[in-house]
C-alpha cells in the first residue's frame, strides 16, 4: 500500500508558519504583504480557485484585493488595471486567473504583468530564467508546490526517471524544467500527440500527471514502486472530485501517491502565498523565502 502524500496537512503547516512570519513583520511596523487577484468572467471552477486563494491570504495576513470583472471587460481595461498595480508600490503580487475569455489575448496580459510582481511565474522573463537556470526566477505555483511536497516527504529525485504527462505552460513545462535544472533528473514530457503513452509512463520512477482526464492513468501503465503526483481536478457526474489517475487501483502498486482532493491543490495555493511573501521579503531587502529558493 502506497504512502499517501498529504498536501492538505503540509499546506496547513506552511500557512501557520507564514502567519507567524507575517505577524513578526507587522510587529516591526512593516505593512502586510499584498496580492491583487483578477478574475474576468464567471467560470465556476475559476471562481472556486479564486475564493480559495482569497481565504488562504486572509488566514496568513496577506492583504488580497480580488477583482471579479464582468466577462465583457475589454483587453484594454484589463491592461490598464494591471498597469495601475504594476506602478503601485504597496502591491507585491499580481495574479490574473486563467483561462481568460477568448476576446482577450492571454499572452499580452501575461507580458503586461511586471516580472517582479508575477506571483504565477508565467511571464517570459521568469519562465526564461527557469529554463536557463538563472537566479531569481519566480517558479509557477503548482510545480513549486509539488517540489516542496517531494522534498518534505523525502522522495528522492536525483537521477530518478521522471515522466510528466501534460505540457501546459502552467504545470507540465515548468515542472519538467525544474527537474532539468541542475541536471537533477532526466524528464520525458508527454502530451496529446504522444503516440503510446504507456511506453513512457511504464518507465517512470516519478510520474506527474496534469491533463484533466479522469482515469487517464491505469495500474497497467505504471511500474511497481512508482511515485505518482496527480495534478488533475475533475468533477464526476455525481459531483465527486477526482484526479487523472485511477487512485484506488494505482495505490496498490505505487510507493507513494497524492490524493485528489487534498494533494497538489492545497500545495498550489500555499506556493502562491510563499511566492507573494518572497517578493515582499525581497522588496524589503531580505532574502527570498527559503521554500521558494530551490
Ligand atoms: N488557472 C489554473 N491554474 C492557474 C494558476 O496557477 N494561475 C492562474 N493565474 N490561473 C490558473
PDB file of C-alpha atoms and ligand atoms in Angstrom:
ATOM      1  CA  UNK A   1       0.000   0.000   0.000  1.00  0.00           C
ATOM      2  CA  UNK A   2       1.300   3.387  -1.020  1.00  0.00           C
ATOM      3  CA  UNK A   3       2.241   6.223   1.271  1.00  0.00           C
ATOM      4  CA  UNK A   4      -0.354   8.981   0.834  1.00  0.00           C
ATOM      5  CA  UNK A   5       1.372  12.320   0.255  1.00  0.00           C
ATOM      6  CA  UNK A   6      -0.830  14.633   2.302  1.00  0.00           C
ATOM      7  CA  UNK A   7      -0.728  18.043   0.631  1.00  0.00           C
ATOM      8  CA  UNK A   8      -3.535  19.382   2.761  1.00  0.00           C
ATOM      9  CA  UNK A   9      -1.646  18.867   6.035  1.00  0.00           C
ATOM     10  CA  UNK A  10       1.626  20.200   4.640  1.00  0.00           C
ATOM     11  CA  UNK A  11      -0.092  23.287   3.186  1.00  0.00           C
ATOM     12  CA  UNK A  12      -1.673  23.943   6.592  1.00  0.00           C
ATOM     13  CA  UNK A  13       1.750  23.866   8.257  1.00  0.00           C
ATOM     14  CA  UNK A  14       3.155  26.232   5.649  1.00  0.00           C
ATOM     15  CA  UNK A  15       0.266  28.645   6.239  1.00  0.00           C
ATOM     16  CA  UNK A  16       0.783  28.506  10.008  1.00  0.00           C
ATOM     17  CA  UNK A  17       4.488  29.285   9.588  1.00  0.00           C
ATOM     18  CA  UNK A  18       3.724  32.113   7.166  1.00  0.00           C
ATOM     19  CA  UNK A  19       1.223  33.610   9.590  1.00  0.00           C
ATOM     20  CA  UNK A  20       3.879  33.682  12.323  1.00  0.00           C
ATOM     21  CA  UNK A  21       6.396  35.174   9.916  1.00  0.00           C
ATOM     22  CA  UNK A  22       3.997  37.912   8.780  1.00  0.00           C
ATOM     23  CA  UNK A  23       2.985  38.662  12.385  1.00  0.00           C
ATOM     24  CA  UNK A  24       6.688  39.248  13.020  1.00  0.00           C
ATOM     25  CA  UNK A  25       6.889  41.805  10.192  1.00  0.00           C
ATOM     26  CA  UNK A  26       3.805  43.607  11.491  1.00  0.00           C
ATOM     27  CA  UNK A  27       5.305  43.802  14.995  1.00  0.00           C
ATOM     28  CA  UNK A  28       8.296  45.550  13.436  1.00  0.00           C
ATOM     29  CA  UNK A  29       5.931  48.147  11.983  1.00  0.00           C
ATOM     30  CA  UNK A  30       6.049  46.836   8.397  1.00  0.00           C
ATOM     31  CA  UNK A  31       2.927  46.653   6.238  1.00  0.00           C
ATOM     32  CA  UNK A  32       1.137  43.408   5.292  1.00  0.00           C
ATOM     33  CA  UNK A  33       2.211  41.642   2.099  1.00  0.00           C
ATOM     34  CA  UNK A  34      -0.391  42.258  -0.613  1.00  0.00           C
ATOM     35  CA  UNK A  35      -1.750  40.378  -3.597  1.00  0.00           C
ATOM     36  CA  UNK A  36      -4.104  41.508  -6.364  1.00  0.00           C
ATOM     37  CA  UNK A  37      -6.194  38.710  -7.890  1.00  0.00           C
ATOM     38  CA  UNK A  38      -8.132  39.463 -11.076  1.00  0.00           C
ATOM     39  CA  UNK A  39     -10.852  37.169 -12.381  1.00  0.00           C
ATOM     40  CA  UNK A  40     -12.564  38.020 -15.675  1.00  0.00           C
ATOM     41  CA  UNK A  41     -15.941  36.369 -16.297  1.00  0.00           C
ATOM     42  CA  UNK A  42     -17.721  33.736 -14.254  1.00  0.00           C
ATOM     43  CA  UNK A  43     -16.163  30.374 -14.971  1.00  0.00           C
ATOM     44  CA  UNK A  44     -17.388  28.334 -11.963  1.00  0.00           C
ATOM     45  CA  UNK A  45     -14.104  26.459 -11.397  1.00  0.00           C
ATOM     46  CA  UNK A  46     -12.073  29.686 -11.576  1.00  0.00           C
ATOM     47  CA  UNK A  47     -14.429  31.289  -9.057  1.00  0.00           C
ATOM     48  CA  UNK A  48     -13.772  28.455  -6.607  1.00  0.00           C
ATOM     49  CA  UNK A  49      -9.983  28.703  -7.114  1.00  0.00           C
ATOM     50  CA  UNK A  50     -10.013  32.469  -6.601  1.00  0.00           C
ATOM     51  CA  UNK A  51     -12.121  32.141  -3.449  1.00  0.00           C
ATOM     52  CA  UNK A  52      -9.641  29.547  -2.087  1.00  0.00           C
ATOM     53  CA  UNK A  53      -6.784  31.951  -2.782  1.00  0.00           C
ATOM     54  CA  UNK A  54      -8.617  34.821  -1.066  1.00  0.00           C
ATOM     55  CA  UNK A  55      -9.327  32.722   2.037  1.00  0.00           C
ATOM     56  CA  UNK A  56      -5.738  31.486   2.258  1.00  0.00           C
ATOM     57  CA  UNK A  57      -4.378  35.045   2.006  1.00  0.00           C
ATOM     58  CA  UNK A  58      -6.693  36.201   4.772  1.00  0.00           C
ATOM     59  CA  UNK A  59      -5.657  33.330   7.048  1.00  0.00           C
ATOM     60  CA  UNK A  60      -1.947  34.199   6.911  1.00  0.00           C
ATOM     61  CA  UNK A  61      -2.194  38.009   6.857  1.00  0.00           C
ATOM     62  CA  UNK A  62      -1.669  38.763   3.164  1.00  0.00           C
ATOM     63  CA  UNK A  63      -3.962  41.620   2.059  1.00  0.00           C
ATOM     64  CA  UNK A  64      -5.762  40.361  -1.022  1.00  0.00           C
ATOM     65  CA  UNK A  65      -7.627  42.609  -3.419  1.00  0.00           C
ATOM     66  CA  UNK A  66      -9.928  40.437  -5.502  1.00  0.00           C
ATOM     67  CA  UNK A  67     -11.449  41.916  -8.683  1.00  0.00           C
ATOM     68  CA  UNK A  68     -14.359  39.991 -10.187  1.00  0.00           C
ATOM     69  CA  UNK A  69     -14.630  41.679 -13.582  1.00  0.00           C
ATOM     70  CA  UNK A  70     -17.526  41.038 -15.979  1.00  0.00           C
ATOM     71  CA  UNK A  71     -16.937  38.727 -18.974  1.00  0.00           C
ATOM     72  CA  UNK A  72     -17.329  41.741 -21.317  1.00  0.00           C
ATOM     73  CA  UNK A  73     -14.307  43.521 -19.808  1.00  0.00           C
ATOM     74  CA  UNK A  74     -12.111  44.693 -22.683  1.00  0.00           C
ATOM     75  CA  UNK A  75      -8.462  43.816 -23.041  1.00  0.00           C
ATOM     76  CA  UNK A  76      -7.595  47.489 -22.713  1.00  0.00           C
ATOM     77  CA  UNK A  77      -9.468  47.799 -19.425  1.00  0.00           C
ATOM     78  CA  UNK A  78      -7.668  44.760 -18.063  1.00  0.00           C
ATOM     79  CA  UNK A  79      -4.258  46.014 -19.230  1.00  0.00           C
ATOM     80  CA  UNK A  80      -4.943  49.418 -17.648  1.00  0.00           C
ATOM     81  CA  UNK A  81      -5.798  47.787 -14.342  1.00  0.00           C
ATOM     82  CA  UNK A  82      -2.594  45.735 -14.432  1.00  0.00           C
ATOM     83  CA  UNK A  83      -0.566  48.848 -15.253  1.00  0.00           C
ATOM     84  CA  UNK A  84      -2.046  50.647 -12.265  1.00  0.00           C
ATOM     85  CA  UNK A  85      -0.993  47.842  -9.899  1.00  0.00           C
ATOM     86  CA  UNK A  86       2.438  47.479 -11.528  1.00  0.00           C
ATOM     87  CA  UNK A  87       3.068  51.084 -10.518  1.00  0.00           C
ATOM     88  CA  UNK A  88       1.640  50.751  -7.003  1.00  0.00           C
ATOM     89  CA  UNK A  89       4.481  50.212  -4.526  1.00  0.00           C
ATOM     90  CA  UNK A  90       2.116  48.809  -1.916  1.00  0.00           C
ATOM     91  CA  UNK A  91       1.206  45.856  -4.163  1.00  0.00           C
ATOM     92  CA  UNK A  92       3.595  42.893  -4.062  1.00  0.00           C
ATOM     93  CA  UNK A  93       1.931  40.352  -6.342  1.00  0.00           C
ATOM     94  CA  UNK A  94      -0.467  40.422  -9.294  1.00  0.00           C
ATOM     95  CA  UNK A  95      -2.338  37.317 -10.466  1.00  0.00           C
ATOM     96  CA  UNK A  96      -4.751  37.127 -13.397  1.00  0.00           C
ATOM     97  CA  UNK A  97      -6.758  33.922 -13.172  1.00  0.00           C
ATOM     98  CA  UNK A  98      -6.649  31.824 -16.349  1.00  0.00           C
ATOM     99  CA  UNK A  99      -8.328  30.962 -18.648  1.00  0.00           C
ATOM    100  CA  UNK A 100      -9.388  34.392 -19.891  1.00  0.00           C
ATOM    101  CA  UNK A 101     -12.398  34.975 -22.162  1.00  0.00           C
ATOM    102  CA  UNK A 102     -11.489  34.404 -25.826  1.00  0.00           C
ATOM    103  CA  UNK A 103     -11.606  38.101 -26.843  1.00  0.00           C
ATOM    104  CA  UNK A 104      -8.632  38.787 -24.548  1.00  0.00           C
ATOM    105  CA  UNK A 105      -5.100  37.930 -25.678  1.00  0.00           C
ATOM    106  CA  UNK A 106      -3.673  35.890 -22.804  1.00  0.00           C
ATOM    107  CA  UNK A 107      -0.061  36.344 -23.951  1.00  0.00           C
ATOM    108  CA  UNK A 108      -0.419  40.125 -23.917  1.00  0.00           C
ATOM    109  CA  UNK A 109      -1.890  40.037 -20.432  1.00  0.00           C
ATOM    110  CA  UNK A 110       0.845  37.771 -19.041  1.00  0.00           C
ATOM    111  CA  UNK A 111       3.512  40.026 -20.542  1.00  0.00           C
ATOM    112  CA  UNK A 112       1.859  43.140 -19.116  1.00  0.00           C
ATOM    113  CA  UNK A 113       2.399  41.995 -15.522  1.00  0.00           C
ATOM    114  CA  UNK A 114       5.645  43.335 -14.103  1.00  0.00           C
ATOM    115  CA  UNK A 115       8.022  40.320 -13.846  1.00  0.00           C
ATOM    116  CA  UNK A 116       8.858  41.363 -10.267  1.00  0.00           C
ATOM    117  CA  UNK A 117       5.169  41.067  -9.290  1.00  0.00           C
ATOM    118  CA  UNK A 118       4.446  37.948 -11.337  1.00  0.00           C
ATOM    119  CA  UNK A 119       3.457  35.595  -8.477  1.00  0.00           C
ATOM    120  CA  UNK A 120       2.395  32.956 -11.027  1.00  0.00           C
ATOM    121  CA  UNK A 121       5.831  32.924 -12.673  1.00  0.00           C
ATOM    122  CA  UNK A 122       4.192  32.915 -16.120  1.00  0.00           C
ATOM    123  CA  UNK A 123       5.985  35.985 -17.533  1.00  0.00           C
ATOM    124  CA  UNK A 124       8.528  35.037 -20.232  1.00  0.00           C
ATOM    125  CA  UNK A 125      11.313  36.594 -18.150  1.00  0.00           C
ATOM    126  CA  UNK A 126      10.561  34.276 -15.229  1.00  0.00           C
ATOM    127  CA  UNK A 127       9.997  31.258 -17.491  1.00  0.00           C
ATOM    128  CA  UNK A 128      13.237  32.096 -19.320  1.00  0.00           C
ATOM    129  CA  UNK A 129      15.182  32.340 -16.068  1.00  0.00           C
ATOM    130  CA  UNK A 130      13.774  28.988 -15.009  1.00  0.00           C
ATOM    131  CA  UNK A 131      14.625  27.418 -18.376  1.00  0.00           C
ATOM    132  CA  UNK A 132      18.185  28.714 -18.376  1.00  0.00           C
ATOM    133  CA  UNK A 133      18.844  28.094 -14.677  1.00  0.00           C
ATOM    134  CA  UNK A 134      19.378  31.779 -13.949  1.00  0.00           C
ATOM    135  CA  UNK A 135      18.907  33.044 -10.398  1.00  0.00           C
ATOM    136  CA  UNK A 136      15.769  34.831  -9.298  1.00  0.00           C
ATOM    137  CA  UNK A 137      13.086  33.032 -11.300  1.00  0.00           C
ATOM    138  CA  UNK A 138       9.643  33.090  -9.731  1.00  0.00           C
ATOM    139  CA  UNK A 139       8.576  29.457 -10.041  1.00  0.00           C
ATOM    140  CA  UNK A 140       4.977  28.689 -11.088  1.00  0.00           C
ATOM    141  CA  UNK A 141       2.870  27.676  -8.082  1.00  0.00           C
ATOM    142  CA  UNK A 142       1.873  24.107  -8.970  1.00  0.00           C
ATOM    143  CA  UNK A 143       5.385  22.866  -9.869  1.00  0.00           C
ATOM    144  CA  UNK A 144       6.782  24.692  -6.822  1.00  0.00           C
ATOM    145  CA  UNK A 145       4.173  23.064  -4.570  1.00  0.00           C
ATOM    146  CA  UNK A 146       4.968  19.619  -5.993  1.00  0.00           C
ATOM    147  CA  UNK A 147       8.699  20.176  -5.497  1.00  0.00           C
ATOM    148  CA  UNK A 148       8.176  21.282  -1.876  1.00  0.00           C
ATOM    149  CA  UNK A 149       5.983  18.227  -1.271  1.00  0.00           C
ATOM    150  CA  UNK A 150       8.526  15.791  -2.770  1.00  0.00           C
ATOM    151  CA  UNK A 151      11.282  17.282  -0.612  1.00  0.00           C
ATOM    152  CA  UNK A 152       9.145  17.374   2.530  1.00  0.00           C
ATOM    153  CA  UNK A 153       8.179  13.706   2.199  1.00  0.00           C
ATOM    154  CA  UNK A 154      11.804  12.843   1.397  1.00  0.00           C
ATOM    155  CA  UNK A 155      11.079  11.371  -2.027  1.00  0.00           C
ATOM    156  CA  UNK A 156      14.458  11.068  -3.768  1.00  0.00           C
ATOM    157  CA  UNK A 157      14.538  12.943  -7.083  1.00  0.00           C
ATOM    158  CA  UNK A 158      18.208  12.839  -8.102  1.00  0.00           C
ATOM    159  CA  UNK A 159      18.772  10.594 -11.150  1.00  0.00           C
ATOM    160  CA  UNK A 160      15.199   9.245 -10.953  1.00  0.00           C
ATOM    161  CA  UNK A 161      13.366   8.718 -14.243  1.00  0.00           C
ATOM    162  CA  UNK A 162      10.695  11.409 -14.313  1.00  0.00           C
ATOM    163  CA  UNK A 163       7.707  11.392 -16.652  1.00  0.00           C
ATOM    164  CA  UNK A 164       5.444  14.429 -16.916  1.00  0.00           C
ATOM    165  CA  UNK A 165       2.123  13.929 -18.702  1.00  0.00           C
ATOM    166  CA  UNK A 166       0.708  17.237 -19.953  1.00  0.00           C
ATOM    167  CA  UNK A 167       2.834  20.024 -21.442  1.00  0.00           C
ATOM    168  CA  UNK A 168       0.947  23.146 -20.360  1.00  0.00           C
ATOM    169  CA  UNK A 169       2.735  26.398 -19.565  1.00  0.00           C
ATOM    170  CA  UNK A 170       1.097  26.369 -16.139  1.00  0.00           C
ATOM    171  CA  UNK A 171       2.200  22.909 -14.978  1.00  0.00           C
ATOM    172  CA  UNK A 172       3.873  20.472 -17.384  1.00  0.00           C
ATOM    173  CA  UNK A 173       6.577  22.631 -18.942  1.00  0.00           C
ATOM    174  CA  UNK A 174       7.767  24.417 -15.781  1.00  0.00           C
ATOM    175  CA  UNK A 175       7.599  21.099 -13.901  1.00  0.00           C
ATOM    176  CA  UNK A 176       9.905  19.475 -16.440  1.00  0.00           C
ATOM    177  CA  UNK A 177      12.255  22.472 -16.282  1.00  0.00           C
ATOM    178  CA  UNK A 178      12.608  22.116 -12.505  1.00  0.00           C
ATOM    179  CA  UNK A 179      13.993  18.597 -12.970  1.00  0.00           C
ATOM    180  CA  UNK A 180      16.240  19.602 -15.873  1.00  0.00           C
ATOM    181  CA  UNK A 181      17.747  22.478 -13.910  1.00  0.00           C
ATOM    182  CA  UNK A 182      20.997  21.471 -12.274  1.00  0.00           C
ATOM    183  CA  UNK A 183      20.714  18.139 -14.129  1.00  0.00           C
ATOM    184  CA  UNK A 184      18.603  16.777 -11.304  1.00  0.00           C
ATOM    185  CA  UNK A 185      16.919  14.044 -13.328  1.00  0.00           C
ATOM    186  CA  UNK A 186      16.058  13.103 -16.893  1.00  0.00           C
ATOM    187  CA  UNK A 187      12.488  14.003 -17.867  1.00  0.00           C
ATOM    188  CA  UNK A 188      10.129  12.748 -20.548  1.00  0.00           C
ATOM    189  CA  UNK A 189       7.282  15.113 -21.323  1.00  0.00           C
ATOM    190  CA  UNK A 190       4.198  13.531 -22.894  1.00  0.00           C
ATOM    191  CA  UNK A 191       1.230  15.326 -24.402  1.00  0.00           C
ATOM    192  CA  UNK A 192      -1.768  14.936 -26.660  1.00  0.00           C
ATOM    193  CA  UNK A 193       0.422  13.857 -29.587  1.00  0.00           C
ATOM    194  CA  UNK A 194       2.323  11.178 -27.695  1.00  0.00           C
ATOM    195  CA  UNK A 195       1.665   8.004 -29.689  1.00  0.00           C
ATOM    196  CA  UNK A 196       1.971   5.406 -26.951  1.00  0.00           C
ATOM    197  CA  UNK A 197       1.641   6.979 -23.532  1.00  0.00           C
ATOM    198  CA  UNK A 198       2.109   3.701 -21.681  1.00  0.00           C
ATOM    199  CA  UNK A 199       5.575   3.221 -23.217  1.00  0.00           C
ATOM    200  CA  UNK A 200       6.634   6.318 -21.293  1.00  0.00           C
ATOM    201  CA  UNK A 201       4.604   6.024 -18.086  1.00  0.00           C
ATOM    202  CA  UNK A 202       5.920   2.473 -17.557  1.00  0.00           C
ATOM    203  CA  UNK A 203       9.452   3.875 -17.282  1.00  0.00           C
ATOM    204  CA  UNK A 204       8.618   6.409 -14.563  1.00  0.00           C
ATOM    205  CA  UNK A 205      10.096   6.385 -11.064  1.00  0.00           C
ATOM    206  CA  UNK A 206       8.202   9.646 -10.571  1.00  0.00           C
ATOM    207  CA  UNK A 207       5.056  10.187 -12.636  1.00  0.00           C
ATOM    208  CA  UNK A 208       3.421  13.623 -12.694  1.00  0.00           C
ATOM    209  CA  UNK A 209       0.076  13.845 -14.452  1.00  0.00           C
ATOM    210  CA  UNK A 210      -1.564  17.161 -15.344  1.00  0.00           C
ATOM    211  CA  UNK A 211      -4.068  16.600 -18.125  1.00  0.00           C
ATOM    212  CA  UNK A 212      -7.644  16.867 -16.808  1.00  0.00           C
ATOM    213  CA  UNK A 213      -8.967  13.423 -17.802  1.00  0.00           C
ATOM    214  CA  UNK A 214     -10.287  11.036 -15.139  1.00  0.00           C
ATOM    215  CA  UNK A 215      -8.705   7.561 -15.182  1.00  0.00           C
ATOM    216  CA  UNK A 216      -6.148   8.511 -17.839  1.00  0.00           C
ATOM    217  CA  UNK A 217      -3.541   6.533 -15.903  1.00  0.00           C
ATOM    218  CA  UNK A 218      -4.487   2.944 -15.026  1.00  0.00           C
ATOM    219  CA  UNK A 219      -2.494   0.394 -12.978  1.00  0.00           C
ATOM    220  CA  UNK A 220      -1.179  -1.438 -16.080  1.00  0.00           C
ATOM    221  CA  UNK A 221       0.553   1.809 -17.160  1.00  0.00           C
ATOM    222  CA  UNK A 222       2.887   2.139 -14.141  1.00  0.00           C
ATOM    223  CA  UNK A 223       5.611   0.061 -12.624  1.00  0.00           C
ATOM    224  CA  UNK A 224       5.728  -1.295  -9.090  1.00  0.00           C
ATOM    225  CA  UNK A 225       7.101   1.317  -6.653  1.00  0.00           C
ATOM    226  CA  UNK A 226       6.328   4.434  -8.720  1.00  0.00           C
ATOM    227  CA  UNK A 227       5.691   7.799  -7.029  1.00  0.00           C
ATOM    228  CA  UNK A 228       2.551   9.348  -8.543  1.00  0.00           C
ATOM    229  CA  UNK A 229       1.693  13.044  -8.414  1.00  0.00           C
ATOM    230  CA  UNK A 230      -1.838  13.671  -9.634  1.00  0.00           C
ATOM    231  CA  UNK A 231      -2.482  17.286 -10.641  1.00  0.00           C
ATOM    232  CA  UNK A 232      -5.876  16.650 -12.255  1.00  0.00           C
ATOM    233  CA  UNK A 233      -9.041  18.121 -10.786  1.00  0.00           C
ATOM    234  CA  UNK A 234     -12.109  16.658 -12.459  1.00  0.00           C
ATOM    235  CA  UNK A 235     -15.707  16.621 -11.298  1.00  0.00           C
ATOM    236  CA  UNK A 236     -17.606  13.382 -11.917  1.00  0.00           C
ATOM    237  CA  UNK A 237     -21.301  13.250 -12.825  1.00  0.00           C
ATOM    238  CA  UNK A 238     -22.214  12.591  -9.197  1.00  0.00           C
ATOM    239  CA  UNK A 239     -20.279  15.702  -8.112  1.00  0.00           C
ATOM    240  CA  UNK A 240     -17.172  13.971  -6.719  1.00  0.00           C
ATOM    241  CA  UNK A 241     -13.683  15.418  -7.269  1.00  0.00           C
ATOM    242  CA  UNK A 242     -11.241  13.001  -8.897  1.00  0.00           C
ATOM    243  CA  UNK A 243      -7.778  13.326 -10.404  1.00  0.00           C
ATOM    244  CA  UNK A 244      -6.342  11.963 -13.664  1.00  0.00           C
ATOM    245  CA  UNK A 245      -5.175   8.742 -12.051  1.00  0.00           C
ATOM    246  CA  UNK A 246      -7.090   5.602 -11.066  1.00  0.00           C
ATOM    247  CA  UNK A 247      -6.216   6.195  -7.408  1.00  0.00           C
ATOM    248  CA  UNK A 248      -7.724   3.018  -5.948  1.00  0.00           C
ATOM    249  CA  UNK A 249      -6.023   0.769  -8.498  1.00  0.00           C
ATOM    250  CA  UNK A 250      -2.647   2.503  -8.522  1.00  0.00           C
ATOM    251  CA  UNK A 251      -2.239   2.885  -4.770  1.00  0.00           C
ATOM    252  CA  UNK A 252      -1.722  -0.893  -4.590  1.00  0.00           C
ATOM    253  CA  UNK A 253       1.323  -0.616  -6.865  1.00  0.00           C
ATOM    254  CA  UNK A 254       2.789   2.771  -6.006  1.00  0.00           C
ATOM    255  CA  UNK A 255       5.353   3.640  -3.355  1.00  0.00           C
ATOM    256  CA  UNK A 256       3.628   6.986  -2.802  1.00  0.00           C
ATOM    257  CA  UNK A 257       0.684   8.853  -4.314  1.00  0.00           C
ATOM    258  CA  UNK A 258      -1.098  12.204  -3.888  1.00  0.00           C
ATOM    259  CA  UNK A 259      -4.848  12.109  -3.248  1.00  0.00           C
ATOM    260  CA  UNK A 260      -7.431  14.289  -5.023  1.00  0.00           C
ATOM    261  CA  UNK A 261      -8.644  16.345  -3.276  1.00  0.00           C
ATOM    262  CA  UNK A 262      -6.046  17.076  -0.594  1.00  0.00           C
ATOM    263  CA  UNK A 263      -2.844  16.571  -2.579  1.00  0.00           C
ATOM    264  CA  UNK A 264      -1.456  19.044  -5.101  1.00  0.00           C
ATOM    265  CA  UNK A 265      -4.337  21.581  -4.933  1.00  0.00           C
ATOM    266  CA  UNK A 266      -3.646  22.931  -1.423  1.00  0.00           C
ATOM    267  CA  UNK A 267       0.090  22.988  -2.174  1.00  0.00           C
ATOM    268  CA  UNK A 268      -0.525  25.205  -5.226  1.00  0.00           C
ATOM    269  CA  UNK A 269      -2.319  27.738  -3.033  1.00  0.00           C
ATOM    270  CA  UNK A 270       0.397  27.526  -0.352  1.00  0.00           C
ATOM    271  CA  UNK A 271       3.012  28.221  -3.053  1.00  0.00           C
ATOM    272  CA  UNK A 272       1.116  31.300  -4.172  1.00  0.00           C
ATOM    273  CA  UNK A 273       1.342  32.601  -0.595  1.00  0.00           C
ATOM    274  CA  UNK A 274       5.043  31.722  -0.483  1.00  0.00           C
ATOM    275  CA  UNK A 275       5.759  33.499  -3.781  1.00  0.00           C
ATOM    276  CA  UNK A 276       3.896  36.583  -2.542  1.00  0.00           C
ATOM    277  CA  UNK A 277       5.824  36.645   0.742  1.00  0.00           C
ATOM    278  CA  UNK A 278       9.081  36.031  -1.106  1.00  0.00           C
ATOM    279  CA  UNK A 279       8.511  39.087  -3.340  1.00  0.00           C
ATOM    280  CA  UNK A 280       7.595  41.122  -0.242  1.00  0.00           C
ATOM    281  CA  UNK A 281      10.757  39.983   1.547  1.00  0.00           C
ATOM    282  CA  UNK A 282      12.991  40.919  -1.391  1.00  0.00           C
ATOM    283  CA  UNK A 283      11.319  44.310  -1.704  1.00  0.00           C
ATOM    284  CA  UNK A 284      12.245  44.925   1.939  1.00  0.00           C
ATOM    285  CA  UNK A 285      15.869  43.899   1.430  1.00  0.00           C
ATOM    286  CA  UNK A 286      15.572  40.360   2.823  1.00  0.00           C
ATOM    287  CA  UNK A 287      16.449  37.033   1.198  1.00  0.00           C
ATOM    288  CA  UNK A 288      13.725  35.204  -0.750  1.00  0.00           C
ATOM    289  CA  UNK A 289      11.614  32.808   1.310  1.00  0.00           C
ATOM    290  CA  UNK A 290      13.723  29.647   1.762  1.00  0.00           C
ATOM    291  CA  UNK A 291      10.961  27.366   0.429  1.00  0.00           C
ATOM    292  CA  UNK A 292      10.852  29.310  -2.857  1.00  0.00           C
ATOM    293  CA  UNK A 293      14.631  29.443  -3.140  1.00  0.00           C
ATOM    294  CA  UNK A 294      15.136  25.981  -4.596  1.00  0.00           C
TER     295      UNK A 294
HETATM  296  N1  LIG B   1      -5.649  28.594 -13.821  1.00  0.00           N
HETATM  297  C1  LIG B   1      -5.354  27.322 -13.457  1.00  0.00           C
HETATM  298  N2  LIG B   1      -4.253  27.293 -12.689  1.00  0.00           N
HETATM  299  C2  LIG B   1      -3.825  28.566 -12.574  1.00  0.00           C
HETATM  300  C3  LIG B   1      -2.737  29.174 -11.886  1.00  0.00           C
HETATM  301  O1  LIG B   1      -1.901  28.528 -11.240  1.00  0.00           O
HETATM  302  N3  LIG B   1      -2.666  30.527 -12.003  1.00  0.00           N
HETATM  303  C4  LIG B   1      -3.542  31.256 -12.724  1.00  0.00           C
HETATM  304  N4  LIG B   1      -3.373  32.559 -12.787  1.00  0.00           N
HETATM  305  N5  LIG B   1      -4.569  30.723 -13.367  1.00  0.00           N
HETATM  306  C5  LIG B   1      -4.706  29.384 -13.280  1.00  0.00           C
END
